[in-house]
Short mmCIF file of N, CA and C in Angstrom, two decimals:
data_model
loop_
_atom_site.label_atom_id
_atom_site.label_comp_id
_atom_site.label_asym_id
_atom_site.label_seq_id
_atom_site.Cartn_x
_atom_site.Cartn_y
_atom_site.Cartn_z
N UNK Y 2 90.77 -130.77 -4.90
CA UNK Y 2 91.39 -131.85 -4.18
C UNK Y 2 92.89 -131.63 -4.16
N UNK Y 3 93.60 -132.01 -2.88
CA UNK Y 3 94.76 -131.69 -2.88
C UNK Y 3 95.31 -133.18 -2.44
N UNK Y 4 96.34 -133.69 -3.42
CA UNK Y 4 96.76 -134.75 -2.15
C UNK Y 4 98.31 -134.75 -1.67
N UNK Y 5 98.71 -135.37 -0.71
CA UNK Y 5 99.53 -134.97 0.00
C UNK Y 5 100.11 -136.24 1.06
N UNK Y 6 100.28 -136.62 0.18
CA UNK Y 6 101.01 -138.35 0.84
C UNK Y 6 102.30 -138.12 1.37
N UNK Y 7 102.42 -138.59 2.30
CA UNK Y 7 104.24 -138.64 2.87
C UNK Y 7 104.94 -139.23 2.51
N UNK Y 8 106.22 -138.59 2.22
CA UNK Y 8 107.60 -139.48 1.83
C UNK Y 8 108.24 -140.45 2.82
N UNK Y 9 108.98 -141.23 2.42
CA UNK Y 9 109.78 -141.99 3.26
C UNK Y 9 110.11 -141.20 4.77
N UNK Y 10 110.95 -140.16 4.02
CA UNK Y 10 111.70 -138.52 5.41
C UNK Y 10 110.76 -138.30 5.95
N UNK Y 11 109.49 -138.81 5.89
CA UNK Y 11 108.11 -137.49 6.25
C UNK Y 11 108.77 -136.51 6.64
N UNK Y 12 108.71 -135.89 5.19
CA UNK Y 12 108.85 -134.68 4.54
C UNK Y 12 107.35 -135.27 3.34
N UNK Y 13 106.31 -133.82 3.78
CA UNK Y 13 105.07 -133.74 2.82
C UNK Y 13 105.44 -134.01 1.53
N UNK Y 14 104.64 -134.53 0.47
CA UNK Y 14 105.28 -134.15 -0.90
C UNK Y 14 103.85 -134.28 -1.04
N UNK Y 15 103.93 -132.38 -1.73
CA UNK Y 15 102.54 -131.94 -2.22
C UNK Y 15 102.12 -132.39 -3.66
N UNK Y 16 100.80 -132.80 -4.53
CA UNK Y 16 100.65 -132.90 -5.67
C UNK Y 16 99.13 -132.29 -6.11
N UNK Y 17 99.14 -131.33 -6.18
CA UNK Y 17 97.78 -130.27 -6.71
C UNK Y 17 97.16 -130.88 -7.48
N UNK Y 18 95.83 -131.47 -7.60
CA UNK Y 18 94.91 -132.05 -8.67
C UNK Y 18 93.58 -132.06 -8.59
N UNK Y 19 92.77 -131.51 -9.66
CA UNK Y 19 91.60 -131.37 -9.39
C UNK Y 19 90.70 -132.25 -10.74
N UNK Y 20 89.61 -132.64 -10.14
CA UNK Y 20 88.86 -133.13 -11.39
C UNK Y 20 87.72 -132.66 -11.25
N UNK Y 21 86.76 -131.93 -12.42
CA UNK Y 21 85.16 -131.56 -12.20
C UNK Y 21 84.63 -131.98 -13.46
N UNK Y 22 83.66 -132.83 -13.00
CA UNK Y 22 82.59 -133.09 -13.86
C UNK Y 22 81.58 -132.54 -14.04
N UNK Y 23 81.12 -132.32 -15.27
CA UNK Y 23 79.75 -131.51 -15.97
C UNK Y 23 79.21 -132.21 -16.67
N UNK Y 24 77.57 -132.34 -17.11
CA UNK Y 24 76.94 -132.63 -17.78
C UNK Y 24 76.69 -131.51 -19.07
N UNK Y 25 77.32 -131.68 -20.30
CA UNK Y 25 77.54 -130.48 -21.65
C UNK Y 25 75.90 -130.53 -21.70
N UNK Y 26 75.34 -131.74 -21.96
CA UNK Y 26 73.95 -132.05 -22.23
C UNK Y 26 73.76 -133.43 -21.90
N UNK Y 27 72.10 -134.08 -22.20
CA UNK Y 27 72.09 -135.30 -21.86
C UNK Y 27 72.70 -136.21 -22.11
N UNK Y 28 73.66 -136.83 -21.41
CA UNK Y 28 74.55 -138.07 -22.14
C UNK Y 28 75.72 -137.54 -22.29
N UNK Y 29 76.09 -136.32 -22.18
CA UNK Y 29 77.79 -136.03 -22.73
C UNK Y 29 77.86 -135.31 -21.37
N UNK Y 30 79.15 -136.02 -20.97
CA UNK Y 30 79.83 -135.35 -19.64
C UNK Y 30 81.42 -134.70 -20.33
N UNK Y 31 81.65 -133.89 -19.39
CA UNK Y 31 82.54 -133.28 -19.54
C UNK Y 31 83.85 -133.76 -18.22
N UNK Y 32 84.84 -133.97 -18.26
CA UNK Y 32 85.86 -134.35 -17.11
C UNK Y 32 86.83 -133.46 -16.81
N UNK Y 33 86.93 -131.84 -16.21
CA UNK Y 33 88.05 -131.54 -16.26
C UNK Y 33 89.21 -131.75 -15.49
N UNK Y 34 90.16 -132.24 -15.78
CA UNK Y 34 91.29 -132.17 -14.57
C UNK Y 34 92.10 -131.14 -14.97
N UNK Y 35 92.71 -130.66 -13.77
CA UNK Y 35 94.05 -130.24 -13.47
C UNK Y 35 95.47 -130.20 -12.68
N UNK Y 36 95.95 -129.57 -13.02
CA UNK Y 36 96.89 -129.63 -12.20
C UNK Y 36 98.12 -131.30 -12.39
N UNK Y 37 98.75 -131.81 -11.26
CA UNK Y 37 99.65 -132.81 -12.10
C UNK Y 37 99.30 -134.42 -11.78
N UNK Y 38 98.68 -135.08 -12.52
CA UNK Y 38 98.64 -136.62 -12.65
C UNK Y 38 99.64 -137.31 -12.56
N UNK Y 39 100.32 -137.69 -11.20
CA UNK Y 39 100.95 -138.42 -11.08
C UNK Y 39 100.63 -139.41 -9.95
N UNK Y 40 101.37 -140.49 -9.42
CA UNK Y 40 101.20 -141.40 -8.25
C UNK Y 40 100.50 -141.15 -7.44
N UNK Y 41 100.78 -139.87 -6.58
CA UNK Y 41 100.08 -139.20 -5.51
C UNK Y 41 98.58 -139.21 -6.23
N UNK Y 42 98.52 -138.67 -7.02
CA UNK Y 42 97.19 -138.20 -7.37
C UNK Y 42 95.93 -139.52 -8.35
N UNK Y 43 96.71 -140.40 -8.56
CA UNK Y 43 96.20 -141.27 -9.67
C UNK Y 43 95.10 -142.06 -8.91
N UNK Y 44 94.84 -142.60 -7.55
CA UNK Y 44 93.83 -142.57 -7.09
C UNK Y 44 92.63 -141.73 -7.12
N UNK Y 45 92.79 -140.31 -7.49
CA UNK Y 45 92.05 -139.18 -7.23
C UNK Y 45 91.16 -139.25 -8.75
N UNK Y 46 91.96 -139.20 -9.74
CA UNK Y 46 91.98 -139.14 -11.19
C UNK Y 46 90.92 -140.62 -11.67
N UNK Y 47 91.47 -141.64 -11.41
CA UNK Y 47 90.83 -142.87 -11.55
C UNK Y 47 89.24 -142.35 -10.63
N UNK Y 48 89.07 -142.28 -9.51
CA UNK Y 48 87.88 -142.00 -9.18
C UNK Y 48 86.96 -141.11 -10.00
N UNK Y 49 87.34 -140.03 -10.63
CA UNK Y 49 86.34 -139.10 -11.26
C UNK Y 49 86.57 -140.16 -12.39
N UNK Y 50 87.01 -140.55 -13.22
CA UNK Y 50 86.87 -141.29 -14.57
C UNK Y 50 85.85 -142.27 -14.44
N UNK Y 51 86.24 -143.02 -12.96
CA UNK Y 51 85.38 -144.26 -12.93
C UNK Y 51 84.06 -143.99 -12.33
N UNK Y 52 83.79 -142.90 -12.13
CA UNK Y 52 82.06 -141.91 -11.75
C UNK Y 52 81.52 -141.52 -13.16
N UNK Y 53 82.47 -140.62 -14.22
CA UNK Y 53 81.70 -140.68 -15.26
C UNK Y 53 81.30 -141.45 -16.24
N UNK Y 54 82.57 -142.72 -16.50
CA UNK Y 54 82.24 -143.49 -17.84
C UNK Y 54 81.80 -144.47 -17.64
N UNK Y 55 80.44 -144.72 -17.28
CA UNK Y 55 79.24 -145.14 -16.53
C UNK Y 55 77.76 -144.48 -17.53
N UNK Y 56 77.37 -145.69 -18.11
CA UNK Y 56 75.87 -145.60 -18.54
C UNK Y 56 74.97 -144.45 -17.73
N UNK Y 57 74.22 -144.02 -17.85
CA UNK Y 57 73.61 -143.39 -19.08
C UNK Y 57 74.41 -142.21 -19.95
N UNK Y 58 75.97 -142.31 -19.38
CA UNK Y 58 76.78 -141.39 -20.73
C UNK Y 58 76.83 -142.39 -22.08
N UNK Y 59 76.80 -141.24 -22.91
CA UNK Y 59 77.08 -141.53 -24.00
C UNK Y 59 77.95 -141.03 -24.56
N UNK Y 60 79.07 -140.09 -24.74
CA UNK Y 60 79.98 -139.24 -24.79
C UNK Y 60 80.49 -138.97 -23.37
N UNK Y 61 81.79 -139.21 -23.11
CA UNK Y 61 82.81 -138.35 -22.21
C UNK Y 61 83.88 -138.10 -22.98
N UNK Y 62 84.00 -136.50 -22.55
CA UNK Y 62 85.32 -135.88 -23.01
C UNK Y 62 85.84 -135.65 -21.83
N UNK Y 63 87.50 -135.68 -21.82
CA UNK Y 63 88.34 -135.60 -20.88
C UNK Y 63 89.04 -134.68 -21.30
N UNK Y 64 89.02 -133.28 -20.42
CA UNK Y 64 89.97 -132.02 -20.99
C UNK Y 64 91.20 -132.04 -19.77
N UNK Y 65 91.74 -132.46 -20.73
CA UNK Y 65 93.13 -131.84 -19.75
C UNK Y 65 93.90 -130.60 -19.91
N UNK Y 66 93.35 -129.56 -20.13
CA UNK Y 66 93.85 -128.17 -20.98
C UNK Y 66 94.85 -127.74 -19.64
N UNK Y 67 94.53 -127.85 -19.03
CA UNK Y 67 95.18 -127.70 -17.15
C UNK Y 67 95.86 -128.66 -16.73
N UNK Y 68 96.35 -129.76 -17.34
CA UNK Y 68 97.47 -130.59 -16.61
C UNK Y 68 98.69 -129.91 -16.51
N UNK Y 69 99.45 -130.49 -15.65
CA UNK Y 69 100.50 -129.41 -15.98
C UNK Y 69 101.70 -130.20 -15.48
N UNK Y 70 101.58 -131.75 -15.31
CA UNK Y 70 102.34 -133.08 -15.57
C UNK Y 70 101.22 -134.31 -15.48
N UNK Y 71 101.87 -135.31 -16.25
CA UNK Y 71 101.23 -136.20 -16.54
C UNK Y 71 102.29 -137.52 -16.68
N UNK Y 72 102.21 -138.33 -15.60
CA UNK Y 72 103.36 -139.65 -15.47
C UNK Y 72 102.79 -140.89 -16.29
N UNK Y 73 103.40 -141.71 -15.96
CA UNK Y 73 102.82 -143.19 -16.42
C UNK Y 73 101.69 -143.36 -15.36
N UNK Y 74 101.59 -142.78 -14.38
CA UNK Y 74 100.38 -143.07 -13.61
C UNK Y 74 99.48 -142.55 -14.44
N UNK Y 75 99.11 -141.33 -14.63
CA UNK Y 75 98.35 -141.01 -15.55
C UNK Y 75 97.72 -141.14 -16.74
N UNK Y 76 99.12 -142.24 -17.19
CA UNK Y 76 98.86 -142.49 -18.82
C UNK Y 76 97.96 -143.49 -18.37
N UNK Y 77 98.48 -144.31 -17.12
CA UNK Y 77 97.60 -145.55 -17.20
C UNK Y 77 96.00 -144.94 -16.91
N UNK Y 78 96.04 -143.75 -16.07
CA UNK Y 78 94.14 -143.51 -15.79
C UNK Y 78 93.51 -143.19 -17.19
N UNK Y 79 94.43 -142.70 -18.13
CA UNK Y 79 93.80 -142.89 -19.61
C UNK Y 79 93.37 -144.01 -20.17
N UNK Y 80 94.21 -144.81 -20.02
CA UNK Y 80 94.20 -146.05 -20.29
C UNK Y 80 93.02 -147.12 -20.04
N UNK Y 81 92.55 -146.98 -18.43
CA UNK Y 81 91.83 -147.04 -18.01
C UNK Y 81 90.30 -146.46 -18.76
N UNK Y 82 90.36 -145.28 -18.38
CA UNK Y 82 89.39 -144.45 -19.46
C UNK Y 82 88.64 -145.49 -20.52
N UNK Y 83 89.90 -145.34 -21.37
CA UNK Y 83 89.83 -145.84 -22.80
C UNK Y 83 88.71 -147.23 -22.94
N UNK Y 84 89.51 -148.24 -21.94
CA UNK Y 84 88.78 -149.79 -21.84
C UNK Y 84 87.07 -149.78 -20.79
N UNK Y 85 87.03 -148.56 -19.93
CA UNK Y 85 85.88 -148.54 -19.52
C UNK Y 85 84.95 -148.04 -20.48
N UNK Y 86 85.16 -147.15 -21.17
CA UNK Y 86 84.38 -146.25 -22.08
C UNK Y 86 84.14 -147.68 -22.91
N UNK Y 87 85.02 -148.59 -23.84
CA UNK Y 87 84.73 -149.64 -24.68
C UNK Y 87 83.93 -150.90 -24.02
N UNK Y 88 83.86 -150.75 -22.64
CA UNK Y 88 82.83 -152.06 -22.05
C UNK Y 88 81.87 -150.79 -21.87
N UNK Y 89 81.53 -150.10 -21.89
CA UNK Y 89 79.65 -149.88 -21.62
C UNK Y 89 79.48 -149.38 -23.34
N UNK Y 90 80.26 -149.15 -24.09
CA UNK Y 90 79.78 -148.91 -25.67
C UNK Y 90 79.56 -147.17 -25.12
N UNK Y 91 80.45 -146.09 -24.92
CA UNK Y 91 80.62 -145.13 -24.70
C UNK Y 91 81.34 -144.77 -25.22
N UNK Y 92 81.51 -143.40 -26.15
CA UNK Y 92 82.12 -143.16 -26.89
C UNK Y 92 83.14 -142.24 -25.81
N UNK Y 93 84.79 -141.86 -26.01
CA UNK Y 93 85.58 -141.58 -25.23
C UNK Y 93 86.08 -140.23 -25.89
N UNK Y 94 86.95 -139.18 -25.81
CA UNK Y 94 87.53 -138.23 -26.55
C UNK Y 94 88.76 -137.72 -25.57
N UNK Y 95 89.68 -137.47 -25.91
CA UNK Y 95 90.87 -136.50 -24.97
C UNK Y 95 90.35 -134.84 -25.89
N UNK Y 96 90.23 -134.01 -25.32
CA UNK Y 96 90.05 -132.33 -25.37
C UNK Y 96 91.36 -132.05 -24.96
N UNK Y 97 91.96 -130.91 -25.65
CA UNK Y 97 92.81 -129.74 -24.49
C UNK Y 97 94.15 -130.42 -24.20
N UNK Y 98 94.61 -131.05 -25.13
CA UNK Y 98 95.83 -132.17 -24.69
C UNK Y 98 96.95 -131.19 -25.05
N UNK Y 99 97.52 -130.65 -23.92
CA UNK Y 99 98.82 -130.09 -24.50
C UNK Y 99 99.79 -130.46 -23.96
N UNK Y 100 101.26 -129.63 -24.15
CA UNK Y 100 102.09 -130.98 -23.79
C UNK Y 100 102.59 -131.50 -23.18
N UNK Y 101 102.13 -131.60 -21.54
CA UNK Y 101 102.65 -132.08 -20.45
C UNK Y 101 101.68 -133.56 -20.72
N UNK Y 102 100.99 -133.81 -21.74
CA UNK Y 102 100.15 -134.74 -21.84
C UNK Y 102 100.42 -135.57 -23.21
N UNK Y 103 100.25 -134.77 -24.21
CA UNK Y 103 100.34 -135.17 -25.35
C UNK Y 103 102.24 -135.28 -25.70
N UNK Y 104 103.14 -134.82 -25.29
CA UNK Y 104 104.66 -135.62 -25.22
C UNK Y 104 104.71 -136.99 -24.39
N UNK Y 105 104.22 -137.36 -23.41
CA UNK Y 105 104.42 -138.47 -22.96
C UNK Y 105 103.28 -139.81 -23.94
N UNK Y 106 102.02 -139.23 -24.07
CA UNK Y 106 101.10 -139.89 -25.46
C UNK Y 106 102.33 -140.65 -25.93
N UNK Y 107 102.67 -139.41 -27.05
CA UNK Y 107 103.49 -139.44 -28.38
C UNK Y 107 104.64 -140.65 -27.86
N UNK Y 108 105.41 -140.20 -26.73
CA UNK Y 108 106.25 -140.94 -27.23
C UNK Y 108 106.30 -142.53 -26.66
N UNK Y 109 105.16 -142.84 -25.95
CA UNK Y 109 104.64 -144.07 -25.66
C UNK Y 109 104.00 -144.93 -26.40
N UNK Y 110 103.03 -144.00 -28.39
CA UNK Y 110 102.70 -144.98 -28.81
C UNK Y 110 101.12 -144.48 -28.50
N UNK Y 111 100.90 -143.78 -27.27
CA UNK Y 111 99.18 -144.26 -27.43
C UNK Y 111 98.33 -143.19 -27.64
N UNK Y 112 98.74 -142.30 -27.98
CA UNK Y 112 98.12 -141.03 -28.80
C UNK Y 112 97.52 -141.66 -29.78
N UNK Y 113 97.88 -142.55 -30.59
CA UNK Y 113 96.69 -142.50 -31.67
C UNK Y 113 95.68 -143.87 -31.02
N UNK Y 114 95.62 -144.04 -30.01
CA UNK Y 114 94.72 -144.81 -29.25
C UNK Y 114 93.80 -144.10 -28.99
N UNK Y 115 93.59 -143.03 -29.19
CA UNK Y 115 92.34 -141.61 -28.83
C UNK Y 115 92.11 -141.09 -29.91
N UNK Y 116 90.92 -140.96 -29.88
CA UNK Y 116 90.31 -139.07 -30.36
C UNK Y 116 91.26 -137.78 -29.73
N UNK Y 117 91.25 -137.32 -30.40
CA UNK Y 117 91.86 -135.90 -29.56
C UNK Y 117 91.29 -134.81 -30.02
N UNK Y 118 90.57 -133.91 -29.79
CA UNK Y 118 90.11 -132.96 -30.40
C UNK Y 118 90.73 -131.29 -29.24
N UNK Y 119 90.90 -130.48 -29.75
CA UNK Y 119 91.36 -128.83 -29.57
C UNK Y 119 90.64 -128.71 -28.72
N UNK Y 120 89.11 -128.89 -28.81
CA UNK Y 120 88.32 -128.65 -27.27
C UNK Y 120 86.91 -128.99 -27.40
N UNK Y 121 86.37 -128.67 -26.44
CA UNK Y 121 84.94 -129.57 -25.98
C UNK Y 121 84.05 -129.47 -27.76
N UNK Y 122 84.26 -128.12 -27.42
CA UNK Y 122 82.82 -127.17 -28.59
C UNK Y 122 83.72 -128.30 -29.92
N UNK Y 123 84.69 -128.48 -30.22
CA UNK Y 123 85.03 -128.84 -31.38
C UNK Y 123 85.21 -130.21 -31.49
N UNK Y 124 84.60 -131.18 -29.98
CA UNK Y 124 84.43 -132.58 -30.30
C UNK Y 124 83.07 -132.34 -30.35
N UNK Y 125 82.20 -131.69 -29.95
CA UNK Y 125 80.57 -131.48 -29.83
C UNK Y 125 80.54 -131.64 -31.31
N UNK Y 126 81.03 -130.77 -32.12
CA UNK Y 126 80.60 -130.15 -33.40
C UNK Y 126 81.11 -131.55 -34.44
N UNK Y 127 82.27 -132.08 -34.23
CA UNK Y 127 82.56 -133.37 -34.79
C UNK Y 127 81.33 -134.23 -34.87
N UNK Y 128 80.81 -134.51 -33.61
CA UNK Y 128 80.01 -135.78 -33.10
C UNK Y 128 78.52 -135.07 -34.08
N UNK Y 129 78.09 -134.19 -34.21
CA UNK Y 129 77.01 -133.48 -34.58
C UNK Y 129 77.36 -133.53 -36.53
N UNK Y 130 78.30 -133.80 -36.93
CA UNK Y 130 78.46 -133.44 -38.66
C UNK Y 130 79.09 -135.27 -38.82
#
């Protein structure tokens, strides 16, 4: 997905973002995005979140290993995330948070509002011990 909203100048202003969802196994989806979560794109972002954290999941992980900015728009589709996953009783995880993601977290306060785990295989293996 590419989006590509016009500025005031219409002059394009491009914002590259992709989200793919996988099923790891029954009940655990996988969310990857990439590319940069911001305004332009936070419509795009909110849609794949609000397709997976939806009953019959039981686990969604959200890898952002591929962001490569992340605004307050974004923080809020986390955010989002977070309170949908807690109304259906779905457990939530951030994967792959590096730091076009996890600096704006940090210094907002809501990093420790998540799980965060290094990556999929190593929230799998958490949830399993």
């Amino acid at each position: 997905m590419t989006s590509q909203p016009e500025s005031p100048d219409h002059d394009m202003v491009r914002t590259i973002f992709d989200a793919v969802t996988e099923e790891l196994e029954p009940g655990v989806l996988l969310v990857r995005m990439s590319g940069e979560i911001d305004i332009a794109s936070t419509d795009l972002a909110a849609e794949a979140i609000r397709a997976a954290v939806v009953p019959p999941a039981r686990l969604v992980l959200i890898d952002l290993s591929a962001v490569t900015f992340c605004s307050s728009a974004g923080l809020g589709n986390l955010v989002e995330a977070r309170r949908l996953a807690g109304q259906h009783g779905i457990d939530l995880a951030l994967v792959g948070v590096g730091r076009p993601v996890d600096r704006p977290l940090s210094i907002t306060g809501l990093g420790g509002q998540f799980r965060i785990f290094a990556s999929a295989a190593d929230a799998l293996r958490q949830r399993e011990s």
